[in-house]
Amino acid sequence: YVFWARRPGWLVGACWAGLLPVLGCLLMYHHHGATQFGYRWMLDILPFALILAALGMEQMRWRAARPLIIASVAVNGIGVLWFYTFH
């Protein structure tokens, strides 16, 4: 959905301008992350990515977005349970 964000104006360009340089730096950093669930450094780009995803979902049908939203909530819920069960 991030890649489908097509809205005229400054918002999409500003989000990409904030996301890409930070993502470039983050992808050069290597850490195994064995003691955590998820990639905590991606929190730096998450506000930009969420705005782009929401703008991309605007142009898509709700039926296509609903399974992806449910799956993301389920994966994060399982990750939290796994983290607190085994750590």
PDB file as gemmi writes it, atoms N, CA and C in Angstrom:
CRYST1    1.000    1.000    1.000  90.00  90.00  90.00 P 1                      
ATOM      1  N   TYR A   1       0.807  -1.190   0.000  1.00  0.00           N  
ATOM      2  CA  TYR A   1       0.000   0.000   0.000  1.00  0.00           C  
ATOM      3  C   TYR A   1       0.857   1.264   0.000  1.00  0.00           C  
ATOM      4  N   VAL A   2       2.028   1.193   0.567  1.00  0.00           N  
ATOM      5  CA  VAL A   2       2.922   2.353   0.578  1.00  0.00           C  
ATOM      6  C   VAL A   2       3.235   2.784  -0.854  1.00  0.00           C  
ATOM      7  N   PHE A   3       3.432   1.827  -1.727  1.00  0.00           N  
ATOM      8  CA  PHE A   3       3.797   2.141  -3.101  1.00  0.00           C  
ATOM      9  C   PHE A   3       2.608   2.597  -3.938  1.00  0.00           C  
ATOM     10  N   TRP A   4       1.395   2.396  -3.450  1.00  0.00           N  
ATOM     11  CA  TRP A   4       0.201   2.832  -4.179  1.00  0.00           C  
ATOM     12  C   TRP A   4      -0.272   4.214  -3.754  1.00  0.00           C  
ATOM     13  N   ALA A   5       0.443   4.883  -2.895  1.00  0.00           N  
ATOM     14  CA  ALA A   5       0.047   6.220  -2.438  1.00  0.00           C  
ATOM     15  C   ALA A   5       0.264   7.220  -3.569  1.00  0.00           C  
ATOM     16  N   ARG A   6      -0.814   7.696  -4.127  1.00  0.00           N  
ATOM     17  CA  ARG A   6      -0.748   8.657  -5.234  1.00  0.00           C  
ATOM     18  C   ARG A   6      -1.749   9.771  -4.952  1.00  0.00           C  
ATOM     19  N   ARG A   7      -1.315  10.786  -4.298  1.00  0.00           N  
ATOM     20  CA  ARG A   7      -2.178  11.930  -4.024  1.00  0.00           C  
ATOM     21  C   ARG A   7      -1.454  13.178  -4.494  1.00  0.00           C  
ATOM     22  N   PRO A   8      -2.136  13.994  -5.259  1.00  0.00           N  
ATOM     23  CA  PRO A   8      -1.473  15.233  -5.674  1.00  0.00           C  
ATOM     24  C   PRO A   8      -1.208  16.141  -4.474  1.00  0.00           C  
ATOM     25  N   GLY A   9      -0.137  16.847  -4.543  1.00  0.00           N  
ATOM     26  CA  GLY A   9       0.209  17.752  -3.449  1.00  0.00           C  
ATOM     27  C   GLY A   9       1.550  17.396  -2.841  1.00  0.00           C  
ATOM     28  N   TRP A  10       1.810  17.946  -1.697  1.00  0.00           N  
ATOM     29  CA  TRP A  10       3.125  17.850  -1.082  1.00  0.00           C  
ATOM     30  C   TRP A  10       3.261  16.671  -0.119  1.00  0.00           C  
ATOM     31  N   LEU A  11       2.169  16.099   0.360  1.00  0.00           N  
ATOM     32  CA  LEU A  11       2.236  15.118   1.445  1.00  0.00           C  
ATOM     33  C   LEU A  11       2.984  13.843   1.051  1.00  0.00           C  
ATOM     34  N   VAL A  12       2.669  13.278  -0.090  1.00  0.00           N  
ATOM     35  CA  VAL A  12       3.334  12.040  -0.514  1.00  0.00           C  
ATOM     36  C   VAL A  12       4.823  12.285  -0.734  1.00  0.00           C  
ATOM     37  N   GLY A  13       5.167  13.369  -1.389  1.00  0.00           N  
ATOM     38  CA  GLY A  13       6.583  13.689  -1.619  1.00  0.00           C  
ATOM     39  C   GLY A  13       7.333  13.933  -0.327  1.00  0.00           C  
ATOM     40  N   ALA A  14       6.685  14.608   0.616  1.00  0.00           N  
ATOM     41  CA  ALA A  14       7.329  14.874   1.906  1.00  0.00           C  
ATOM     42  C   ALA A  14       7.555  13.587   2.681  1.00  0.00           C  
ATOM     43  N   CYS A  15       6.595  12.674   2.631  1.00  0.00           N  
ATOM     44  CA  CYS A  15       6.774  11.389   3.326  1.00  0.00           C  
ATOM     45  C   CYS A  15       7.911  10.582   2.722  1.00  0.00           C  
ATOM     46  N   TRP A  16       7.988  10.537   1.390  1.00  0.00           N  
ATOM     47  CA  TRP A  16       9.096   9.822   0.746  1.00  0.00           C  
ATOM     48  C   TRP A  16      10.429  10.499   1.032  1.00  0.00           C  
ATOM     49  N   ALA A  17      10.424  11.835   1.087  1.00  0.00           N  
ATOM     50  CA  ALA A  17      11.664  12.563   1.379  1.00  0.00           C  
ATOM     51  C   ALA A  17      12.129  12.319   2.805  1.00  0.00           C  
ATOM     52  N   GLY A  18      11.234  12.047   3.709  1.00  0.00           N  
ATOM     53  CA  GLY A  18      11.621  11.720   5.078  1.00  0.00           C  
ATOM     54  C   GLY A  18      11.950  10.249   5.267  1.00  0.00           C  
ATOM     55  N   LEU A  19      11.302   9.388   4.495  1.00  0.00           N  
ATOM     56  CA  LEU A  19      11.471   7.950   4.661  1.00  0.00           C  
ATOM     57  C   LEU A  19      12.753   7.427   4.028  1.00  0.00           C  
ATOM     58  N   LEU A  20      13.030   7.798   2.810  1.00  0.00           N  
ATOM     59  CA  LEU A  20      14.140   7.185   2.067  1.00  0.00           C  
ATOM     60  C   LEU A  20      15.528   7.421   2.663  1.00  0.00           C  
ATOM     61  N   PRO A  21      15.894   8.635   3.064  1.00  0.00           N  
ATOM     62  CA  PRO A  21      17.237   8.803   3.636  1.00  0.00           C  
ATOM     63  C   PRO A  21      17.418   8.037   4.955  1.00  0.00           C  
ATOM     64  N   VAL A  22      16.386   8.037   5.769  1.00  0.00           N  
ATOM     65  CA  VAL A  22      16.480   7.314   7.048  1.00  0.00           C  
ATOM     66  C   VAL A  22      16.536   5.817   6.790  1.00  0.00           C  
ATOM     67  N   LEU A  23      15.726   5.327   5.863  1.00  0.00           N  
ATOM     68  CA  LEU A  23      15.747   3.906   5.525  1.00  0.00           C  
ATOM     69  C   LEU A  23      17.109   3.497   4.977  1.00  0.00           C  
ATOM     70  N   GLY A  24      17.707   4.354   4.157  1.00  0.00           N  
ATOM     71  CA  GLY A  24      19.043   4.054   3.635  1.00  0.00           C  
ATOM     72  C   GLY A  24      20.065   3.882   4.745  1.00  0.00           C  
ATOM     73  N   CYS A  25      20.014   4.749   5.725  1.00  0.00           N  
ATOM     74  CA  CYS A  25      20.943   4.624   6.862  1.00  0.00           C  
ATOM     75  C   CYS A  25      20.649   3.377   7.691  1.00  0.00           C  
ATOM     76  N   LEU A  26      19.371   3.097   7.904  1.00  0.00           N  
ATOM     77  CA  LEU A  26      19.003   1.942   8.721  1.00  0.00           C  
ATOM     78  C   LEU A  26      19.385   0.622   8.066  1.00  0.00           C  
ATOM     79  N   LEU A  27      19.295   0.559   6.750  1.00  0.00           N  
ATOM     80  CA  LEU A  27      19.642  -0.685   6.065  1.00  0.00           C  
ATOM     81  C   LEU A  27      21.139  -0.965   6.092  1.00  0.00           C  
ATOM     82  N   MET A  28      21.942   0.041   6.375  1.00  0.00           N  
ATOM     83  CA  MET A  28      23.383  -0.168   6.479  1.00  0.00           C  
ATOM     84  C   MET A  28      23.800  -0.630   7.872  1.00  0.00           C  
ATOM     85  N   TYR A  29      22.880  -0.562   8.840  1.00  0.00           N  
ATOM     86  CA  TYR A  29      23.195  -0.974  10.196  1.00  0.00           C  
ATOM     87  C   TYR A  29      22.828  -2.435  10.360  1.00  0.00           C  
ATOM     88  N   HIS A  30      23.748  -3.231  10.858  1.00  0.00           N  
ATOM     89  CA  HIS A  30      23.507  -4.666  11.017  1.00  0.00           C  
ATOM     90  C   HIS A  30      23.466  -5.018  12.498  1.00  0.00           C  
ATOM     91  N   HIS A  31      22.388  -5.661  12.877  1.00  0.00           N  
ATOM     92  CA  HIS A  31      22.245  -6.149  14.246  1.00  0.00           C  
ATOM     93  C   HIS A  31      21.381  -7.384  14.190  1.00  0.00           C  
ATOM     94  N   HIS A  32      21.726  -8.389  14.938  1.00  0.00           N  
ATOM     95  CA  HIS A  32      21.002  -9.660  14.850  1.00  0.00           C  
ATOM     96  C   HIS A  32      19.616  -9.588  15.469  1.00  0.00           C  
ATOM     97  N   GLY A  33      19.398  -8.807  16.502  1.00  0.00           N  
ATOM     98  CA  GLY A  33      18.068  -8.640  17.088  1.00  0.00           C  
ATOM     99  C   GLY A  33      17.483  -9.902  17.691  1.00  0.00           C  
ATOM    100  N   ALA A  34      18.317 -10.801  18.190  1.00  0.00           N  
ATOM    101  CA  ALA A  34      17.828 -12.069  18.707  1.00  0.00           C  
ATOM    102  C   ALA A  34      17.002 -11.923  19.977  1.00  0.00           C  
ATOM    103  N   THR A  35      17.169 -10.836  20.699  1.00  0.00           N  
ATOM    104  CA  THR A  35      16.465 -10.693  21.965  1.00  0.00           C  
ATOM    105  C   THR A  35      15.241  -9.794  21.853  1.00  0.00           C  
ATOM    106  N   GLN A  36      14.744  -9.579  20.660  1.00  0.00           N  
ATOM    107  CA  GLN A  36      13.597  -8.693  20.491  1.00  0.00           C  
ATOM    108  C   GLN A  36      12.664  -9.239  19.416  1.00  0.00           C  
ATOM    109  N   PHE A  37      11.437  -8.766  19.429  1.00  0.00           N  
ATOM    110  CA  PHE A  37      10.489  -9.094  18.374  1.00  0.00           C  
ATOM    111  C   PHE A  37      10.320  -7.859  17.505  1.00  0.00           C  
ATOM    112  N   GLY A  38      10.584  -8.007  16.248  1.00  0.00           N  
ATOM    113  CA  GLY A  38      10.474  -6.878  15.342  1.00  0.00           C  
ATOM    114  C   GLY A  38      11.798  -6.158  15.200  1.00  0.00           C  
ATOM    115  N   TYR A  39      11.776  -5.138  14.402  1.00  0.00           N  
ATOM    116  CA  TYR A  39      12.988  -4.393  14.110  1.00  0.00           C  
ATOM    117  C   TYR A  39      12.787  -2.995  14.661  1.00  0.00           C  
ATOM    118  N   ARG A  40      13.253  -2.747  15.871  1.00  0.00           N  
ATOM    119  CA  ARG A  40      12.919  -1.512  16.578  1.00  0.00           C  
ATOM    120  C   ARG A  40      13.449  -0.259  15.904  1.00  0.00           C  
ATOM    121  N   TRP A  41      14.476  -0.382  15.088  1.00  0.00           N  
ATOM    122  CA  TRP A  41      15.008   0.797  14.415  1.00  0.00           C  
ATOM    123  C   TRP A  41      14.073   1.284  13.311  1.00  0.00           C  
ATOM    124  N   MET A  42      13.186   0.448  12.868  1.00  0.00           N  
ATOM    125  CA  MET A  42      12.218   0.867  11.850  1.00  0.00           C  
ATOM    126  C   MET A  42      11.186   1.841  12.417  1.00  0.00           C  
ATOM    127  N   LEU A  43      11.172   2.022  13.722  1.00  0.00           N  
ATOM    128  CA  LEU A  43      10.281   3.021  14.310  1.00  0.00           C  
ATOM    129  C   LEU A  43      10.606   4.423  13.812  1.00  0.00           C  
ATOM    130  N   ASP A  44      11.826   4.624  13.340  1.00  0.00           N  
ATOM    131  CA  ASP A  44      12.219   5.920  12.805  1.00  0.00           C  
ATOM    132  C   ASP A  44      11.468   6.274  11.520  1.00  0.00           C  
ATOM    133  N   ILE A  45      11.118   5.255  10.719  1.00  0.00           N  
ATOM    134  CA  ILE A  45      10.406   5.526   9.468  1.00  0.00           C  
ATOM    135  C   ILE A  45       8.923   5.202   9.567  1.00  0.00           C  
ATOM    136  N   LEU A  46       8.488   4.647  10.666  1.00  0.00           N  
ATOM    137  CA  LEU A  46       7.100   4.204  10.787  1.00  0.00           C  
ATOM    138  C   LEU A  46       6.076   5.315  10.588  1.00  0.00           C  
ATOM    139  N   PRO A  47       6.246   6.520  11.120  1.00  0.00           N  
ATOM    140  CA  PRO A  47       5.232   7.558  10.863  1.00  0.00           C  
ATOM    141  C   PRO A  47       5.064   7.861   9.371  1.00  0.00           C  
ATOM    142  N   PHE A  48       6.165   7.936   8.649  1.00  0.00           N  
ATOM    143  CA  PHE A  48       6.084   8.203   7.214  1.00  0.00           C  
ATOM    144  C   PHE A  48       5.436   7.033   6.472  1.00  0.00           C  
ATOM    145  N   ALA A  49       5.823   5.814   6.847  1.00  0.00           N  
ATOM    146  CA  ALA A  49       5.270   4.634   6.184  1.00  0.00           C  
ATOM    147  C   ALA A  49       3.781   4.474   6.472  1.00  0.00           C  
ATOM    148  N   LEU A  50       3.349   4.782   7.680  1.00  0.00           N  
ATOM    149  CA  LEU A  50       1.926   4.671   8.000  1.00  0.00           C  
ATOM    150  C   LEU A  50       1.095   5.688   7.222  1.00  0.00           C  
ATOM    151  N   ILE A  51       1.599   6.893   7.075  1.00  0.00           N  
ATOM    152  CA  ILE A  51       0.882   7.895   6.285  1.00  0.00           C  
ATOM    153  C   ILE A  51       0.786   7.444   4.831  1.00  0.00           C  
ATOM    154  N   LEU A  52       1.891   6.956   4.278  1.00  0.00           N  
ATOM    155  CA  LEU A  52       1.869   6.477   2.893  1.00  0.00           C  
ATOM    156  C   LEU A  52       0.947   5.277   2.726  1.00  0.00           C  
ATOM    157  N   ALA A  53       0.958   4.359   3.696  1.00  0.00           N  
ATOM    158  CA  ALA A  53       0.072   3.198   3.616  1.00  0.00           C  
ATOM    159  C   ALA A  53      -1.392   3.621   3.687  1.00  0.00           C  
ATOM    160  N   ALA A  54      -1.702   4.564   4.557  1.00  0.00           N  
ATOM    161  CA  ALA A  54      -3.086   5.040   4.652  1.00  0.00           C  
ATOM    162  C   ALA A  54      -3.516   5.716   3.354  1.00  0.00           C  
ATOM    163  N   LEU A  55      -2.640   6.504   2.754  1.00  0.00           N  
ATOM    164  CA  LEU A  55      -2.968   7.135   1.480  1.00  0.00           C  
ATOM    165  C   LEU A  55      -3.100   6.105   0.365  1.00  0.00           C  
ATOM    166  N   GLY A  56      -2.299   5.044   0.422  1.00  0.00           N  
ATOM    167  CA  GLY A  56      -2.418   3.971  -0.562  1.00  0.00           C  
ATOM    168  C   GLY A  56      -3.692   3.177  -0.392  1.00  0.00           C  
ATOM    169  N   MET A  57      -4.129   2.999   0.841  1.00  0.00           N  
ATOM    170  CA  MET A  57      -5.375   2.268   1.105  1.00  0.00           C  
ATOM    171  C   MET A  57      -6.601   3.068   0.681  1.00  0.00           C  
ATOM    172  N   GLU A  58      -6.454   4.386   0.603  1.00  0.00           N  
ATOM    173  CA  GLU A  58      -7.557   5.228   0.155  1.00  0.00           C  
ATOM    174  C   GLU A  58      -8.035   4.827  -1.230  1.00  0.00           C  
ATOM    175  N   GLN A  59      -7.103   4.444  -2.053  1.00  0.00           N  
ATOM    176  CA  GLN A  59      -7.430   4.155  -3.440  1.00  0.00           C  
ATOM    177  C   GLN A  59      -7.717   2.681  -3.685  1.00  0.00           C  
ATOM    178  N   MET A  60      -7.559   1.864  -2.672  1.00  0.00           N  
ATOM    179  CA  MET A  60      -7.814   0.439  -2.825  1.00  0.00           C  
ATOM    180  C   MET A  60      -9.153   0.093  -2.180  1.00  0.00           C  
ATOM    181  N   ARG A  61      -9.638  -1.052  -2.484  1.00  0.00           N  
ATOM    182  CA  ARG A  61     -10.897  -1.495  -1.893  1.00  0.00           C  
ATOM    183  C   ARG A  61     -10.662  -1.975  -0.462  1.00  0.00           C  
ATOM    184  N   TRP A  62     -11.677  -1.774   0.376  1.00  0.00           N  
ATOM    185  CA  TRP A  62     -11.585  -2.189   1.776  1.00  0.00           C  
ATOM    186  C   TRP A  62     -11.446  -3.699   1.884  1.00  0.00           C  
ATOM    187  N   ARG A  63     -12.075  -4.445   0.997  1.00  0.00           N  
ATOM    188  CA  ARG A  63     -11.981  -5.918   1.059  1.00  0.00           C  
ATOM    189  C   ARG A  63     -10.552  -6.396   0.859  1.00  0.00           C  
ATOM    190  N   ALA A  64      -9.778  -5.681   0.111  1.00  0.00           N  
ATOM    191  CA  ALA A  64      -8.380  -6.061  -0.097  1.00  0.00           C  
ATOM    192  C   ALA A  64      -7.527  -5.701   1.112  1.00  0.00           C  
ATOM    193  N   ALA A  65      -7.872  -4.644   1.813  1.00  0.00           N  
ATOM    194  CA  ALA A  65      -7.069  -4.190   2.948  1.00  0.00           C  
ATOM    195  C   ALA A  65      -7.390  -4.958   4.227  1.00  0.00           C  
ATOM    196  N   ARG A  66      -8.625  -5.364   4.400  1.00  0.00           N  
ATOM    197  CA  ARG A  66      -9.044  -6.006   5.652  1.00  0.00           C  
ATOM    198  C   ARG A  66      -8.217  -7.244   6.016  1.00  0.00           C  
ATOM    199  N   PRO A  67      -7.987  -8.205   5.104  1.00  0.00           N  
ATOM    200  CA  PRO A  67      -7.167  -9.371   5.485  1.00  0.00           C  
ATOM    201  C   PRO A  67      -5.741  -8.994   5.885  1.00  0.00           C  
ATOM    202  N   LEU A  68      -5.174  -7.996   5.230  1.00  0.00           N  
ATOM    203  CA  LEU A  68      -3.814  -7.577   5.578  1.00  0.00           C  
ATOM    204  C   LEU A  68      -3.765  -6.932   6.963  1.00  0.00           C  
ATOM    205  N   ILE A  69      -4.771  -6.155   7.299  1.00  0.00           N  
ATOM    206  CA  ILE A  69      -4.823  -5.539   8.622  1.00  0.00           C  
ATOM    207  C   ILE A  69      -4.993  -6.604   9.689  1.00  0.00           C  
ATOM    208  N   ILE A  70      -5.893  -7.559   9.463  1.00  0.00           N  
ATOM    209  CA  ILE A  70      -6.109  -8.647  10.425  1.00  0.00           C  
ATOM    210  C   ILE A  70      -4.844  -9.481  10.591  1.00  0.00           C  
ATOM    211  N   ALA A  71      -4.166  -9.774   9.483  1.00  0.00           N  
ATOM    212  CA  ALA A  71      -2.925 -10.556   9.560  1.00  0.00           C  
ATOM    213  C   ALA A  71      -1.842  -9.808  10.328  1.00  0.00           C  
ATOM    214  N   SER A  72      -1.730  -8.498  10.135  1.00  0.00           N  
ATOM    215  CA  SER A  72      -0.691  -7.750  10.846  1.00  0.00           C  
ATOM    216  C   SER A  72      -0.972  -7.694  12.338  1.00  0.00           C  
ATOM    217  N   VAL A  73      -2.230  -7.566  12.717  1.00  0.00           N  
ATOM    218  CA  VAL A  73      -2.576  -7.585  14.143  1.00  0.00           C  
ATOM    219  C   VAL A  73      -2.289  -8.965  14.739  1.00  0.00           C  
ATOM    220  N   ALA A  74      -2.622 -10.022  14.003  1.00  0.00           N  
ATOM    221  CA  ALA A  74      -2.374 -11.378  14.489  1.00  0.00           C  
ATOM    222  C   ALA A  74      -0.877 -11.659  14.633  1.00  0.00           C  
ATOM    223  N   VAL A  75      -0.089 -11.278  13.658  1.00  0.00           N  
ATOM    224  CA  VAL A  75       1.362 -11.519  13.726  1.00  0.00           C  
ATOM    225  C   VAL A  75       1.971 -10.774  14.909  1.00  0.00           C  
ATOM    226  N   ASN A  76       1.572  -9.532  15.115  1.00  0.00           N  
ATOM    227  CA  ASN A  76       2.103  -8.782  16.249  1.00  0.00           C  
ATOM    228  C   ASN A  76       1.622  -9.347  17.574  1.00  0.00           C  
ATOM    229  N   GLY A  77       0.397  -9.812  17.632  1.00  0.00           N  
ATOM    230  CA  GLY A  77      -0.097 -10.448  18.859  1.00  0.00           C  
ATOM    231  C   GLY A  77       0.665 -11.720  19.183  1.00  0.00           C  
ATOM    232  N   ILE A  78       0.910 -12.542  18.178  1.00  0.00           N  
ATOM    233  CA  ILE A  78       1.686 -13.772  18.378  1.00  0.00           C  
ATOM    234  C   ILE A  78       3.113 -13.433  18.789  1.00  0.00           C  
ATOM    235  N   GLY A  79       3.685 -12.395  18.191  1.00  0.00           N  
ATOM    236  CA  GLY A  79       5.039 -11.983  18.557  1.00  0.00           C  
ATOM    237  C   GLY A  79       5.142 -11.529  20.000  1.00  0.00           C  
ATOM    238  N   VAL A  80       4.144 -10.789  20.464  1.00  0.00           N  
ATOM    239  CA  VAL A  80       4.145 -10.343  21.859  1.00  0.00           C  
ATOM    240  C   VAL A  80       4.005 -11.537  22.795  1.00  0.00           C  
ATOM    241  N   LEU A  81       3.107 -12.449  22.479  1.00  0.00           N  
ATOM    242  CA  LEU A  81       2.964 -13.648  23.309  1.00  0.00           C  
ATOM    243  C   LEU A  81       4.246 -14.467  23.332  1.00  0.00           C  
ATOM    244  N   TRP A  82       4.864 -14.634  22.159  1.00  0.00           N  
ATOM    245  CA  TRP A  82       6.115 -15.392  22.097  1.00  0.00           C  
ATOM    246  C   TRP A  82       7.196 -14.716  22.922  1.00  0.00           C  
ATOM    247  N   PHE A  83       7.306 -13.395  22.804  1.00  0.00           N  
ATOM    248  CA  PHE A  83       8.343 -12.676  23.512  1.00  0.00           C  
ATOM    249  C   PHE A  83       8.190 -12.814  25.022  1.00  0.00           C  
ATOM    250  N   TYR A  84       6.969 -12.660  25.529  1.00  0.00           N  
ATOM    251  CA  TYR A  84       6.766 -12.729  26.974  1.00  0.00           C  
ATOM    252  C   TYR A  84       6.708 -14.159  27.493  1.00  0.00           C  
ATOM    253  N   THR A  85       6.481 -15.123  26.627  1.00  0.00           N  
ATOM    254  CA  THR A  85       6.477 -16.513  27.065  1.00  0.00           C  
ATOM    255  C   THR A  85       7.884 -17.079  27.183  1.00  0.00           C  
ATOM    256  N   PHE A  86       8.725 -16.777  26.233  1.00  0.00           N  
ATOM    257  CA  PHE A  86      10.061 -17.378  26.171  1.00  0.00           C  
ATOM    258  C   PHE A  86      11.180 -16.483  26.672  1.00  0.00           C  
ATOM    259  N   HIS A  87      10.894 -15.271  27.080  1.00  0.00           N  
ATOM    260  CA  HIS A  87      11.966 -14.408  27.583  1.00  0.00           C  
ATOM    261  C   HIS A  87      11.702 -14.031  28.992  1.00  0.00           C  
TER     262      HIS A  87                                                      
END                                                                             
